[in-house]
Amino acid sequence: MNGPLDGPGRKPGDSPGTTTPAVTESDGPADLRAPAPPGPPPGGPPLGGPPLDPADYRTAFEAAGLAMAVIDGEGRVLAANHALGQLLGSPAAELAGTPVAALTGLGIDDRTRDECQAVLEGRSDFMSCTRRLKHGDGRSVWARVTVVPTGGPAARSGRCRGAALLSVADISERCDLQERLRHLQMHDPVTGLPNRSLFFERLSTVLTESTTGRVGLCYLDLDGFKAVNDTLGHRVGDRLLDAVADRLRRCAEPGGHLVARLGGDEFALLAEASTGTQPLTELAEQVLAALQQPFDLSGQRLAVSASIGVVERPAAGTTATELMQAADTTLYWAKADGKARWTLFDPERNANRMTRQALSSTLRPALERGEFALEYQPIVSLHDETITGVEALVRWRHPRLGTLAPNRFIGLAEENGAIVPLGRWILAESCRQARRWQLEQPGRPLYVSVNVAVRQVWDSDLVADVAAILEETGLPPGLLQLELTESAVMGSAGRPIKALQALSDMDVRIAIDDFGTGYSNLAYLSRLPVRGLKLDGTFVRGFRTARSLNPADETIVTSLVQLAHNLGLTVTAECVEGPAQADRLRRIGCDTGQGWHYSKPVPADRISQLLVADGSP
């Protein structure tokens, strides 16, 4: 058996096409086409005036601009006003007796029907929903459909129990305004693309409702866009962004991908139903090709490129934050790898990055916990093979990763500034140890060589630090050598040069490390307070044995040694790994050598043993 709202209700004996209005005799004469709308609320008419005639209510009901209908407890229309007839495209009189659910123009669904039934049965006081309806004149409107109990005299007397008032209000203007405001809120004003807010809204939806179970992202940044703004102005920059957005749309359109501007010159192409990395990298290639074509902007012809980070992965278990972090990291890789390219996310490379980040963040606490230690590698005279000095090399005794060599963390320390306190500790510890050796071997002037990063010169008072440490440890300044890389010293001016000169005036040795890999400007070098050069090991490895002798390397080393000696500089060869190299360097005229041929980096007590074995008193 159908419910009261399931379809047209006919009593037994009704002829086809005849609708029986749900009107009782008490509701008025049989020829009255519409019952009187509900009367005034209990308590009588408003104060200060005579009682209103029910006809007045009927007149207001009929003339109201709000579409309305009175429905009975069975869910059938008792009376409808002219506005509702216009909305549904039917004469109001013909709507009488029609079940609400059969008013197809109202778009009543199962859920709304149940809520309406609850009002009619007294289980709810209110029902309201928003629907997109087609007006009787053909236009589409947004409408608020409401059903409330009438509470009129008939209902109170029980003669029309369950009667309710149905109203349909046109809220199109409000909805359109809200839609325009949302569009402004969710779209970029320069390019018209979805902005960051809408992008993340869509991304969150995709991660939970992906049709393929995978999601892909191309995250791109224009190379050198800041120069466009700085030289041509922000107006031209905005035009360029708009033109870039147009090309991105054309690239994304065949695949139905979302294009968004995330801010500045950053854009994203979201593959909501990714099918693998290959289609995504092909999309990145298309984008690069499209952007490489020059832009003609009101007479300004501009050529730009982009770097793109590409990420593709299963949607399940992935959050929007994780996906964007991966995309941002991959975009950084594309920039670091040379720009104007796309780079695919690499989990292994990312793991290394995470390890670097972890090391970087724990450098300073590790220094406070005493996790660093020094080892020393002998610097040997090639003339008589006696130890003349040692180079201090720092090691990180990491509690989880074991012993880490300097190449694992010195670069990180220079990036985050931890090199300043770490360098100060290395310098102090090296000088203390060198002073002990001096006291143990009073007749042996053994110097200690310490690497100094150029940031130590800029970010700290290196001269004051060295002076204080020498005074504290009692080490003669002539037994301290500071090594700076060629690239850090060559071309320097101002504070670094003044600091080097002040240190040299204190009788501290200054040496250039890894010489031969940078500028190799000996003319400039002659104006620096430098006493020694350390040749980069790449030259020495070229003549490891007579069979592998590289004449070009030997010629370069010979020339460098001769020129250095003419400038009054000593020369140390690094990476001496065998007797053939040592012999050849000796004949070339190199002063000292350093490498595994003599000793690996060892703890301080091992150096003491080597000094004794070396014939020291």
Coordinates of C-alpha atoms in Angstrom, one line a residue:
M1 CA 0.0 0.0 0.0
N2 CA 1.3 3.4 -0.9
G3 CA 2.0 6.1 1.7
P4 CA 0.2 9.4 1.7
L5 CA 3.0 11.1 -0.3
D6 CA 3.8 8.3 -2.7
G7 CA 1.4 9.3 -5.5
P8 CA -2.1 10.6 -6.5
G9 CA -4.8 9.3 -4.1
R10 CA -8.2 8.2 -5.5
K11 CA -11.1 6.9 -3.5
P12 CA -12.9 3.8 -4.7
G13 CA -15.4 4.7 -7.4
D14 CA -13.5 7.7 -8.6
S15 CA -13.4 7.9 -12.4
P16 CA -10.0 8.1 -14.1
G17 CA -8.6 11.6 -14.3
T18 CA -10.8 12.8 -11.4
T19 CA -9.0 14.1 -8.4
T20 CA -10.8 14.2 -5.1
P21 CA -9.7 17.2 -3.0
A22 CA -9.1 16.4 0.6
V23 CA -11.7 18.8 1.8
T24 CA -14.2 18.1 4.6
E25 CA -17.7 19.6 4.9
S26 CA -16.6 21.7 7.8
D27 CA -14.0 23.4 5.6
G28 CA -16.6 25.4 3.7
P29 CA -19.1 25.1 0.9
A30 CA -18.4 22.5 -1.8
D31 CA -18.1 25.2 -4.4
L32 CA -15.3 27.0 -2.5
R33 CA -12.2 26.2 -4.5
A34 CA -9.8 26.9 -1.7
P35 CA -10.2 26.5 2.0
A36 CA -9.6 29.5 4.2
P37 CA -5.9 29.7 5.2
P38 CA -5.1 29.4 8.8
G39 CA -6.7 32.1 11.0
P40 CA -4.9 34.3 13.5
P41 CA -2.9 32.7 16.3
P42 CA -4.6 31.7 19.5
G43 CA -5.4 34.6 21.8
G44 CA -7.6 36.6 19.4
P45 CA -6.9 39.4 17.0
P46 CA -4.0 41.8 17.4
L47 CA -4.7 44.4 20.1
G48 CA -6.2 47.7 18.9
G49 CA -8.2 46.4 16.0
P50 CA -11.3 44.4 15.1
P51 CA -11.1 40.6 14.3
L52 CA -10.0 39.9 10.7
D53 CA -12.3 38.3 8.2
P54 CA -11.1 34.9 7.0
A55 CA -11.7 36.2 3.5
D56 CA -8.9 38.7 4.1
Y57 CA -6.6 35.8 4.8
R58 CA -7.7 34.1 1.5
T59 CA -7.0 37.4 -0.4
A60 CA -3.5 37.7 1.1
F61 CA -2.8 34.1 0.4
E62 CA -3.9 34.4 -3.2
A63 CA -2.1 37.7 -3.8
A64 CA 1.2 36.8 -2.0
G65 CA 4.3 36.9 -4.1
L66 CA 5.6 34.0 -2.2
A67 CA 4.6 30.7 -3.7
M68 CA 2.5 28.8 -1.2
A69 CA 0.2 25.8 -0.8
V70 CA -1.8 24.4 2.1
I71 CA -1.5 20.6 2.4
D72 CA -3.5 18.2 4.4
G73 CA -2.3 15.4 6.7
E74 CA -2.2 13.0 3.7
G75 CA 0.3 15.2 1.9
R76 CA -2.2 16.5 -0.7
V77 CA -2.6 20.1 -1.8
L78 CA -5.7 21.7 -0.4
A79 CA -5.1 25.0 -2.0
A80 CA -2.3 26.7 -3.9
N81 CA -1.8 30.4 -4.6
H82 CA -1.2 32.0 -8.0
A83 CA 2.6 32.4 -7.3
L84 CA 3.0 28.6 -6.9
G85 CA 1.1 28.0 -10.1
Q86 CA 3.4 30.4 -12.0
L87 CA 6.4 28.7 -10.5
L88 CA 5.3 25.2 -11.5
G89 CA 3.7 26.3 -14.8
S90 CA 0.2 25.1 -13.9
P91 CA -3.0 26.9 -13.0
A92 CA -3.2 27.1 -9.2
A93 CA -6.7 25.5 -9.2
E94 CA -5.4 22.4 -11.0
L95 CA -2.9 21.7 -8.2
A96 CA -5.6 21.1 -5.6
G97 CA -5.7 17.4 -4.6
T98 CA -2.2 16.7 -6.0
P99 CA 0.2 14.9 -3.6
V100 CA 3.2 17.1 -2.8
A101 CA 5.5 14.3 -4.0
A102 CA 3.8 14.4 -7.4
L103 CA 4.7 18.1 -7.9
T104 CA 7.7 17.2 -10.1
G105 CA 8.7 20.8 -10.4
L106 CA 9.7 20.9 -6.7
G107 CA 12.2 18.1 -7.0
I108 CA 11.0 16.3 -3.9
D109 CA 13.4 13.3 -3.2
D110 CA 13.0 10.4 -0.8
R111 CA 14.8 12.2 2.1
T112 CA 12.7 15.4 1.7
R113 CA 9.5 13.4 1.4
D114 CA 10.3 11.6 4.7
E115 CA 11.1 14.9 6.5
C116 CA 7.8 16.4 5.1
Q117 CA 5.9 13.4 6.4
A118 CA 7.4 13.9 9.8
V119 CA 6.0 17.4 9.9
L120 CA 2.5 16.2 8.8
E121 CA 2.5 13.5 11.5
G122 CA 3.6 15.9 14.2
R123 CA 7.1 14.4 14.7
S124 CA 8.8 17.5 13.5
D125 CA 8.0 21.2 13.6
F126 CA 9.9 22.2 10.5
M127 CA 11.3 21.0 7.2
S128 CA 13.4 23.0 4.8
C129 CA 15.6 22.3 1.8
T130 CA 17.3 24.1 -1.1
R131 CA 16.5 23.0 -4.6
R132 CA 17.6 24.0 -8.1
L133 CA 14.2 24.3 -9.9
K134 CA 13.0 25.1 -13.4
H135 CA 10.6 28.0 -13.3
G136 CA 7.4 27.8 -15.3
D137 CA 8.8 30.4 -17.7
G138 CA 11.8 28.2 -18.5
R139 CA 14.5 29.8 -16.4
S140 CA 16.4 28.0 -13.7
V141 CA 16.1 29.3 -10.1
W142 CA 17.4 28.4 -6.7
A143 CA 14.5 27.9 -4.2
R144 CA 14.1 27.3 -0.5
V145 CA 11.2 24.8 0.1
T146 CA 9.7 24.9 3.5
V147 CA 6.9 23.0 5.3
V148 CA 5.6 24.0 8.7
P149 CA 2.4 23.1 10.6
T150 CA -0.4 25.6 10.2
G151 CA -1.5 25.5 13.8
G152 CA -4.9 27.0 12.7
P153 CA -8.4 26.5 14.2
A154 CA -9.1 23.4 12.1
A155 CA -5.9 21.7 13.3
R156 CA -6.6 22.7 16.9
S157 CA -10.1 21.3 16.7
G158 CA -8.9 18.1 15.1
R159 CA -11.0 18.6 12.0
C160 CA -7.9 19.0 9.8
R161 CA -5.2 17.5 11.9
G162 CA -1.8 17.5 10.3
A163 CA -2.5 20.4 7.9
A164 CA 0.7 22.3 6.9
L165 CA 1.8 25.3 4.9
L166 CA 4.2 24.7 2.0
S167 CA 6.2 27.7 0.8
V168 CA 8.7 28.0 -2.0
A169 CA 11.0 31.1 -1.9
D170 CA 13.1 32.2 -4.8
I171 CA 16.7 32.6 -3.4
S172 CA 18.5 32.8 -6.7
E173 CA 19.9 36.2 -6.2
R174 CA 21.4 35.2 -2.8
C175 CA 22.8 32.0 -4.2
D176 CA 24.2 33.7 -7.2
L177 CA 25.9 36.3 -4.9
Q178 CA 27.3 33.6 -2.7
E179 CA 28.6 31.8 -5.8
R180 CA 30.2 35.0 -7.1
L181 CA 31.8 35.6 -3.7
R182 CA 33.1 32.0 -3.5
H183 CA 34.5 32.4 -7.0
L184 CA 36.3 35.5 -6.0
Q185 CA 37.5 33.8 -2.8
M186 CA 38.7 30.7 -4.6
H187 CA 40.2 32.1 -7.8
D188 CA 43.3 34.1 -8.5
P189 CA 42.5 37.6 -9.7
V190 CA 45.5 37.8 -12.1
T191 CA 45.1 34.6 -14.0
G192 CA 41.5 33.5 -13.2
L193 CA 42.9 30.1 -12.2
P194 CA 41.8 28.3 -9.0
N195 CA 43.9 29.6 -6.1
R196 CA 45.7 27.8 -3.3
S197 CA 42.5 27.4 -1.2
L198 CA 40.5 25.8 -4.0
F199 CA 43.5 23.6 -5.0
F200 CA 43.8 22.1 -1.6
E201 CA 40.0 21.7 -1.4
R202 CA 40.1 19.7 -4.6
L203 CA 43.2 17.8 -3.6
S204 CA 41.7 16.7 -0.3
T205 CA 38.6 15.4 -2.2
V206 CA 40.8 13.6 -4.7
L207 CA 42.8 11.8 -2.0
T208 CA 39.6 10.3 -0.7
E209 CA 37.6 9.8 -3.9
S210 CA 40.2 9.0 -6.6
T211 CA 38.7 6.9 -9.3
T212 CA 42.0 5.2 -10.2
G213 CA 43.4 5.1 -6.7
R214 CA 46.3 7.2 -7.7
V215 CA 47.1 10.9 -7.8
G216 CA 49.7 12.9 -9.7
L217 CA 51.0 16.4 -9.4
C218 CA 53.3 18.7 -11.5
Y219 CA 54.5 21.6 -9.3
L220 CA 56.2 24.3 -11.3
D221 CA 58.0 27.5 -10.7
L222 CA 59.1 30.0 -13.4
D223 CA 62.9 30.4 -13.6
G224 CA 64.0 34.0 -13.2
F225 CA 60.6 35.5 -12.9
K226 CA 61.8 38.0 -10.2
A227 CA 64.0 39.6 -12.8
V228 CA 61.0 40.3 -15.0
N229 CA 59.2 42.1 -12.2
D230 CA 62.4 44.0 -11.2
T231 CA 63.3 45.2 -14.7
L232 CA 60.0 45.5 -16.5
G233 CA 57.6 46.1 -13.6
H234 CA 54.8 44.2 -12.0
R235 CA 52.3 45.1 -14.7
V236 CA 54.3 43.2 -17.3
G237 CA 54.9 40.4 -14.7
D238 CA 51.2 40.0 -14.3
R239 CA 50.6 39.8 -18.0
L240 CA 53.3 37.2 -18.2
L241 CA 51.6 35.2 -15.5
D242 CA 48.3 35.4 -17.3
A243 CA 49.9 34.2 -20.5
V244 CA 51.6 31.3 -18.7
A245 CA 48.3 30.3 -17.2
D246 CA 46.6 30.3 -20.6
R247 CA 49.3 27.9 -21.9
L248 CA 49.0 25.7 -18.9
R249 CA 45.3 25.4 -19.4
R250 CA 45.8 24.3 -23.0
C251 CA 48.3 21.6 -21.8
A252 CA 46.0 20.3 -19.1
E253 CA 42.7 20.4 -21.0
P254 CA 43.0 17.1 -22.9
G255 CA 43.5 15.2 -19.7
G256 CA 41.0 17.2 -17.7
H257 CA 43.6 18.2 -15.1
L258 CA 43.1 21.0 -12.7
V259 CA 45.5 24.0 -13.1
A260 CA 46.0 26.3 -10.1
R261 CA 48.2 29.2 -9.2
L262 CA 49.5 28.7 -5.7
G263 CA 51.1 32.1 -5.4
G264 CA 53.8 34.2 -6.9
D265 CA 55.1 32.3 -10.0
E266 CA 54.2 28.9 -8.7
F267 CA 51.6 26.8 -10.5
A268 CA 50.3 23.2 -10.0
L269 CA 48.7 20.7 -12.4
L270 CA 46.7 18.1 -10.5
A271 CA 46.0 14.8 -12.2
E272 CA 43.0 13.7 -10.2
A273 CA 42.9 10.2 -11.8
S274 CA 46.5 9.5 -12.5
T275 CA 47.4 6.4 -14.4
G276 CA 51.1 6.3 -13.7
T277 CA 54.3 8.3 -13.9
Q278 CA 54.7 8.2 -17.7
P279 CA 51.6 10.2 -18.6
L280 CA 52.6 12.7 -15.9
T281 CA 56.2 13.1 -17.1
E282 CA 54.8 13.5 -20.6
L283 CA 52.6 16.3 -19.4
A284 CA 55.6 17.9 -17.8
E285 CA 57.5 17.7 -21.1
Q286 CA 54.5 19.4 -22.9
V287 CA 54.5 22.2 -20.3
L288 CA 58.2 22.8 -20.7
A289 CA 57.9 22.9 -24.5
A290 CA 54.9 25.2 -24.3
L291 CA 56.6 27.7 -22.0
Q292 CA 59.8 27.7 -24.0
Q293 CA 58.0 29.5 -26.9
P294 CA 58.5 33.3 -26.5
F295 CA 55.8 35.4 -25.1
D296 CA 54.7 38.6 -26.9
L297 CA 53.3 41.0 -24.4
S298 CA 52.4 44.4 -25.8
G299 CA 55.6 44.7 -27.7
Q300 CA 57.7 43.0 -25.0
R301 CA 59.1 39.7 -26.3
L302 CA 60.0 37.5 -23.4
A303 CA 61.4 34.0 -23.1
V304 CA 61.0 32.1 -19.9
S305 CA 61.6 28.6 -18.6
A306 CA 60.2 26.6 -15.8
S307 CA 61.4 24.0 -13.3
I308 CA 58.9 21.2 -12.5
G309 CA 58.7 18.8 -9.6
V310 CA 56.7 15.6 -10.5
V311 CA 55.1 13.4 -7.9
E312 CA 52.9 10.4 -8.5
R313 CA 51.7 7.9 -5.9
P314 CA 48.7 6.0 -4.5
A315 CA 46.0 8.2 -3.1
A316 CA 45.4 5.9 -0.1
G317 CA 47.6 6.8 2.8
T318 CA 48.7 10.1 1.3
T319 CA 47.8 13.4 2.9
A320 CA 47.8 16.7 1.1
T321 CA 50.6 18.0 3.3
E322 CA 52.8 15.0 2.4
L323 CA 52.1 15.3 -1.3
M324 CA 53.0 19.0 -1.3
Q325 CA 56.1 18.5 0.7
A326 CA 57.3 15.9 -1.8
A327 CA 56.4 18.2 -4.7
D328 CA 58.2 21.1 -3.1
T329 CA 61.3 19.0 -2.5
T330 CA 61.3 17.7 -6.1
L331 CA 60.9 21.2 -7.5
Y332 CA 64.0 22.2 -5.4
W333 CA 65.9 19.3 -7.0
A334 CA 64.9 20.5 -10.5
K335 CA 66.2 24.0 -9.6
A336 CA 69.4 22.6 -8.1
D337 CA 70.0 20.3 -11.1
G338 CA 70.1 23.2 -13.5
K339 CA 66.5 24.6 -14.0
A340 CA 64.4 24.4 -17.2
R341 CA 63.7 20.7 -16.5
W342 CA 61.4 18.3 -14.7
T343 CA 62.5 16.0 -11.9
L344 CA 60.6 13.0 -10.7
F345 CA 60.3 12.4 -7.0
D346 CA 63.0 9.9 -5.8
P347 CA 62.3 8.2 -2.4
E348 CA 66.0 7.3 -1.9
R349 CA 67.1 10.8 -2.7
N350 CA 64.5 12.1 -0.3
A351 CA 65.7 9.8 2.4
N352 CA 69.2 11.3 2.0
R353 CA 67.7 14.7 2.2
M354 CA 65.8 13.8 5.4
T355 CA 69.0 12.5 6.9
R356 CA 70.8 15.7 6.0
Q357 CA 68.1 17.7 7.6
A358 CA 68.2 15.6 10.7
L359 CA 72.0 16.0 10.9
S360 CA 71.7 19.7 10.3
S361 CA 69.2 20.2 13.1
T362 CA 71.3 18.2 15.6
L363 CA 74.7 19.7 14.9
R364 CA 74.7 22.3 17.7
P365 CA 73.3 20.0 20.4
A366 CA 75.8 17.3 19.4
L367 CA 78.6 19.8 20.0
E368 CA 77.2 20.6 23.4
R369 CA 77.0 16.8 24.2
G370 CA 80.7 16.3 23.2
E371 CA 80.0 14.0 20.3
F372 CA 82.9 15.4 18.1
A373 CA 86.5 14.2 18.2
L374 CA 89.7 15.0 16.4
E375 CA 92.0 12.8 14.4
Y376 CA 95.3 13.9 13.0
Q377 CA 97.1 13.1 9.7
P378 CA 100.9 13.6 9.5
I379 CA 102.4 16.1 7.1
V380 CA 105.8 14.6 6.2
S381 CA 108.9 16.3 4.7
L382 CA 109.7 14.7 1.3
H383 CA 113.3 15.6 1.9
D384 CA 114.0 13.3 4.9
E385 CA 110.5 11.8 5.6
T386 CA 110.2 13.3 9.0
I387 CA 106.9 14.5 10.4
T388 CA 106.9 18.3 10.3
G389 CA 103.2 18.9 11.1
V390 CA 99.7 17.4 11.3
E391 CA 96.3 18.3 9.9
A392 CA 93.4 18.2 12.4
L393 CA 90.4 16.4 11.0
V394 CA 87.1 16.4 12.9
R395 CA 84.9 13.3 13.3
W396 CA 81.3 13.1 14.5
R397 CA 80.7 10.1 16.8
H398 CA 77.0 9.9 16.0
P399 CA 75.1 7.8 18.5
R400 CA 73.0 6.2 15.8
L401 CA 74.9 6.6 12.5
G402 CA 78.4 5.8 13.9
T403 CA 81.5 7.8 13.0
L404 CA 80.8 10.4 10.3
A405 CA 83.6 11.9 8.2
P406 CA 83.7 15.7 7.6
N407 CA 82.2 15.5 4.2
R408 CA 78.9 14.3 5.8
F409 CA 78.4 17.4 8.0
I410 CA 80.8 20.2 7.4
G411 CA 78.8 21.5 4.4
L412 CA 75.6 21.4 6.6
A413 CA 77.4 23.3 9.4
E414 CA 78.5 26.0 6.9
E415 CA 74.9 26.3 5.7
N416 CA 73.2 26.7 9.1
G417 CA 76.0 28.6 10.8
A418 CA 77.0 25.8 13.2
I419 CA 80.5 26.0 11.6
V420 CA 81.3 29.0 13.8
P421 CA 81.0 27.3 17.2
L422 CA 82.2 24.0 15.8
G423 CA 85.2 25.7 14.1
R424 CA 86.1 27.5 17.4
W425 CA 86.0 24.1 19.3
I426 CA 88.2 22.4 16.6
L427 CA 90.7 25.3 16.8
A428 CA 90.9 25.3 20.6
E429 CA 91.2 21.5 20.8
S430 CA 93.9 21.4 18.1
C431 CA 95.9 24.1 19.8
R432 CA 95.7 22.3 23.2
Q433 CA 96.9 19.1 21.6
A434 CA 99.7 20.8 19.7
R435 CA 100.9 22.4 22.9
R436 CA 101.0 18.9 24.6
W437 CA 103.2 17.6 21.7
Q438 CA 105.4 20.6 22.1
L439 CA 105.9 19.9 25.8
E440 CA 106.4 16.2 25.1
Q441 CA 108.9 16.9 22.2
P442 CA 110.5 20.3 23.2
G443 CA 113.1 20.0 20.4
R444 CA 110.5 19.3 17.7
P445 CA 108.6 22.3 16.2
L446 CA 105.5 20.4 15.1
Y447 CA 102.8 22.6 13.7
V448 CA 99.1 21.8 13.6
S449 CA 97.0 22.7 10.5
V450 CA 93.3 23.6 11.0
N451 CA 90.7 24.1 8.2
V452 CA 88.8 27.4 8.4
A453 CA 85.6 28.1 6.6
V454 CA 85.1 31.5 5.1
R455 CA 81.9 31.9 7.1
Q456 CA 84.0 31.8 10.2
V457 CA 85.7 34.9 9.0
W458 CA 82.5 36.7 8.2
D459 CA 80.3 35.5 11.1
S460 CA 82.8 35.7 13.9
D461 CA 85.9 37.6 15.0
L462 CA 88.4 34.9 13.9
V463 CA 91.4 37.1 14.8
A464 CA 90.2 37.6 18.3
D465 CA 89.3 33.9 18.7
V466 CA 92.7 32.8 17.5
A467 CA 94.5 35.3 19.8
A468 CA 92.5 34.2 22.8
I469 CA 93.0 30.4 22.1
L470 CA 96.8 30.9 21.6
E471 CA 97.0 32.8 24.9
E472 CA 94.9 30.2 26.7
T473 CA 96.8 27.2 25.4
G474 CA 100.3 28.7 25.4
L475 CA 100.9 27.5 21.8
P476 CA 103.4 29.7 19.8
P477 CA 101.6 31.3 16.9
G478 CA 104.2 29.9 14.5
L479 CA 103.0 26.3 15.3
L480 CA 99.4 27.1 14.1
Q481 CA 98.5 26.9 10.4
L482 CA 95.1 27.9 9.1
E483 CA 93.9 26.4 5.8
L484 CA 91.4 28.1 3.6
T485 CA 90.1 26.7 0.3
E486 CA 91.3 28.5 -2.9
S487 CA 87.7 29.4 -3.9
A488 CA 87.1 31.0 -0.6
V489 CA 90.2 33.2 -0.7
M490 CA 90.7 34.1 -4.4
G491 CA 88.8 37.3 -5.3
S492 CA 88.1 38.0 -1.6
A493 CA 88.4 41.6 -0.4
G494 CA 87.6 43.6 2.7
R495 CA 87.1 41.8 5.9
P496 CA 88.5 38.3 4.9
I497 CA 91.8 39.8 3.6
K498 CA 92.2 42.1 6.6
A499 CA 91.6 39.1 8.9
L500 CA 94.2 37.0 7.1
Q501 CA 96.7 39.9 7.2
A502 CA 96.1 40.3 10.9
L503 CA 96.7 36.6 11.5
S504 CA 99.8 36.6 9.5
D505 CA 101.1 39.6 11.4
M506 CA 100.6 37.4 14.6
D507 CA 103.0 34.9 12.9
V508 CA 100.1 32.4 12.3
R509 CA 100.7 30.4 9.1
I510 CA 98.2 30.8 6.2
A511 CA 97.9 28.0 3.6
I512 CA 95.6 27.6 0.6
D513 CA 94.0 24.1 0.5
D514 CA 92.9 22.2 -2.6
F515 CA 95.0 24.5 -4.8
G516 CA 94.6 24.0 -8.5
T517 CA 90.9 23.4 -8.6
G518 CA 89.7 27.0 -8.6
Y519 CA 91.1 30.3 -9.9
S520 CA 94.8 29.3 -9.7
N521 CA 95.6 33.0 -9.9
L522 CA 99.2 33.1 -8.7
A523 CA 99.4 36.9 -9.5
Y524 CA 96.6 37.5 -7.1
L525 CA 98.0 35.0 -4.7
S526 CA 101.3 37.0 -4.5
R527 CA 99.3 39.8 -2.8
L528 CA 97.9 37.6 -0.1
P529 CA 99.6 36.8 3.3
V530 CA 100.0 33.1 2.3
R531 CA 103.0 30.9 3.3
G532 CA 102.0 27.6 1.7
L533 CA 100.0 25.8 -0.9
K534 CA 98.4 22.3 -0.7
L535 CA 98.0 20.8 -4.1
D536 CA 94.7 19.1 -4.8
G537 CA 95.0 15.3 -4.8
T538 CA 93.6 15.0 -8.4
F539 CA 97.0 16.1 -9.7
V540 CA 99.0 13.6 -7.6
R541 CA 96.8 10.6 -8.4
G542 CA 97.8 11.1 -12.1
F543 CA 101.2 9.6 -11.5
R544 CA 100.6 7.0 -8.9
T545 CA 102.9 4.5 -10.6
A546 CA 105.3 4.7 -13.5
R547 CA 102.9 2.8 -15.7
S548 CA 100.0 5.2 -15.0
L549 CA 102.1 8.3 -15.2
N550 CA 100.2 11.2 -16.8
P551 CA 102.7 13.6 -18.4
A552 CA 100.2 16.5 -18.3
D553 CA 99.7 16.1 -14.5
E554 CA 103.4 16.0 -13.9
T555 CA 104.0 19.1 -16.0
I556 CA 101.2 21.0 -14.1
V557 CA 102.6 20.0 -10.7
T558 CA 106.1 20.9 -11.7
S559 CA 105.0 24.3 -13.0
L560 CA 103.0 25.0 -9.8
V561 CA 105.8 24.0 -7.5
Q562 CA 108.3 26.2 -9.4
L563 CA 106.0 29.2 -9.4
A564 CA 105.1 28.7 -5.8
H565 CA 108.8 28.6 -4.8
N566 CA 109.5 31.7 -6.8
L567 CA 106.8 33.4 -4.7
G568 CA 108.4 32.1 -1.5
L569 CA 105.7 29.6 -0.8
T570 CA 106.0 26.0 0.4
V571 CA 104.1 23.3 -1.4
T572 CA 102.3 20.3 0.2
A573 CA 101.0 17.4 -2.0
E574 CA 97.9 15.7 -0.7
C575 CA 96.7 12.1 -1.4
V576 CA 100.2 10.6 -1.5
E577 CA 99.3 6.9 -1.5
G578 CA 102.5 5.1 -2.6
P579 CA 106.3 5.3 -2.8
A580 CA 106.3 6.0 -6.5
Q581 CA 104.2 9.1 -6.0
A582 CA 106.4 10.2 -3.1
D583 CA 109.6 9.7 -5.0
R584 CA 108.3 11.6 -8.1
L585 CA 107.1 14.5 -5.9
R586 CA 110.5 14.6 -4.2
R587 CA 112.3 14.9 -7.6
I588 CA 109.8 17.6 -8.7
G589 CA 110.7 19.6 -5.7
C590 CA 107.6 19.4 -3.6
D591 CA 108.3 20.2 0.1
T592 CA 106.0 18.0 2.0
G593 CA 103.5 15.2 1.4
Q594 CA 100.4 14.0 3.1
G595 CA 98.4 10.8 2.5
W596 CA 97.9 7.1 3.4
H597 CA 101.5 6.3 2.2
Y598 CA 102.5 7.9 5.5
S599 CA 99.5 7.4 7.7
K600 CA 95.8 7.5 7.8
P601 CA 94.2 10.1 10.2
V602 CA 94.8 8.7 13.7
P603 CA 94.1 9.7 17.3
A604 CA 96.5 12.1 19.1
D605 CA 98.2 9.3 21.1
R606 CA 99.2 7.5 17.8
I607 CA 100.8 10.7 16.6
S608 CA 102.9 10.8 19.8
Q609 CA 104.0 7.2 19.0
L610 CA 104.9 8.2 15.5
L611 CA 107.0 11.1 16.7
V612 CA 108.9 8.8 19.0
A613 CA 109.4 6.3 16.2
D614 CA 110.5 9.1 13.9
G615 CA 113.6 9.6 16.0
S616 CA 112.5 12.4 18.1
P617 CA 114.3 12.9 21.4

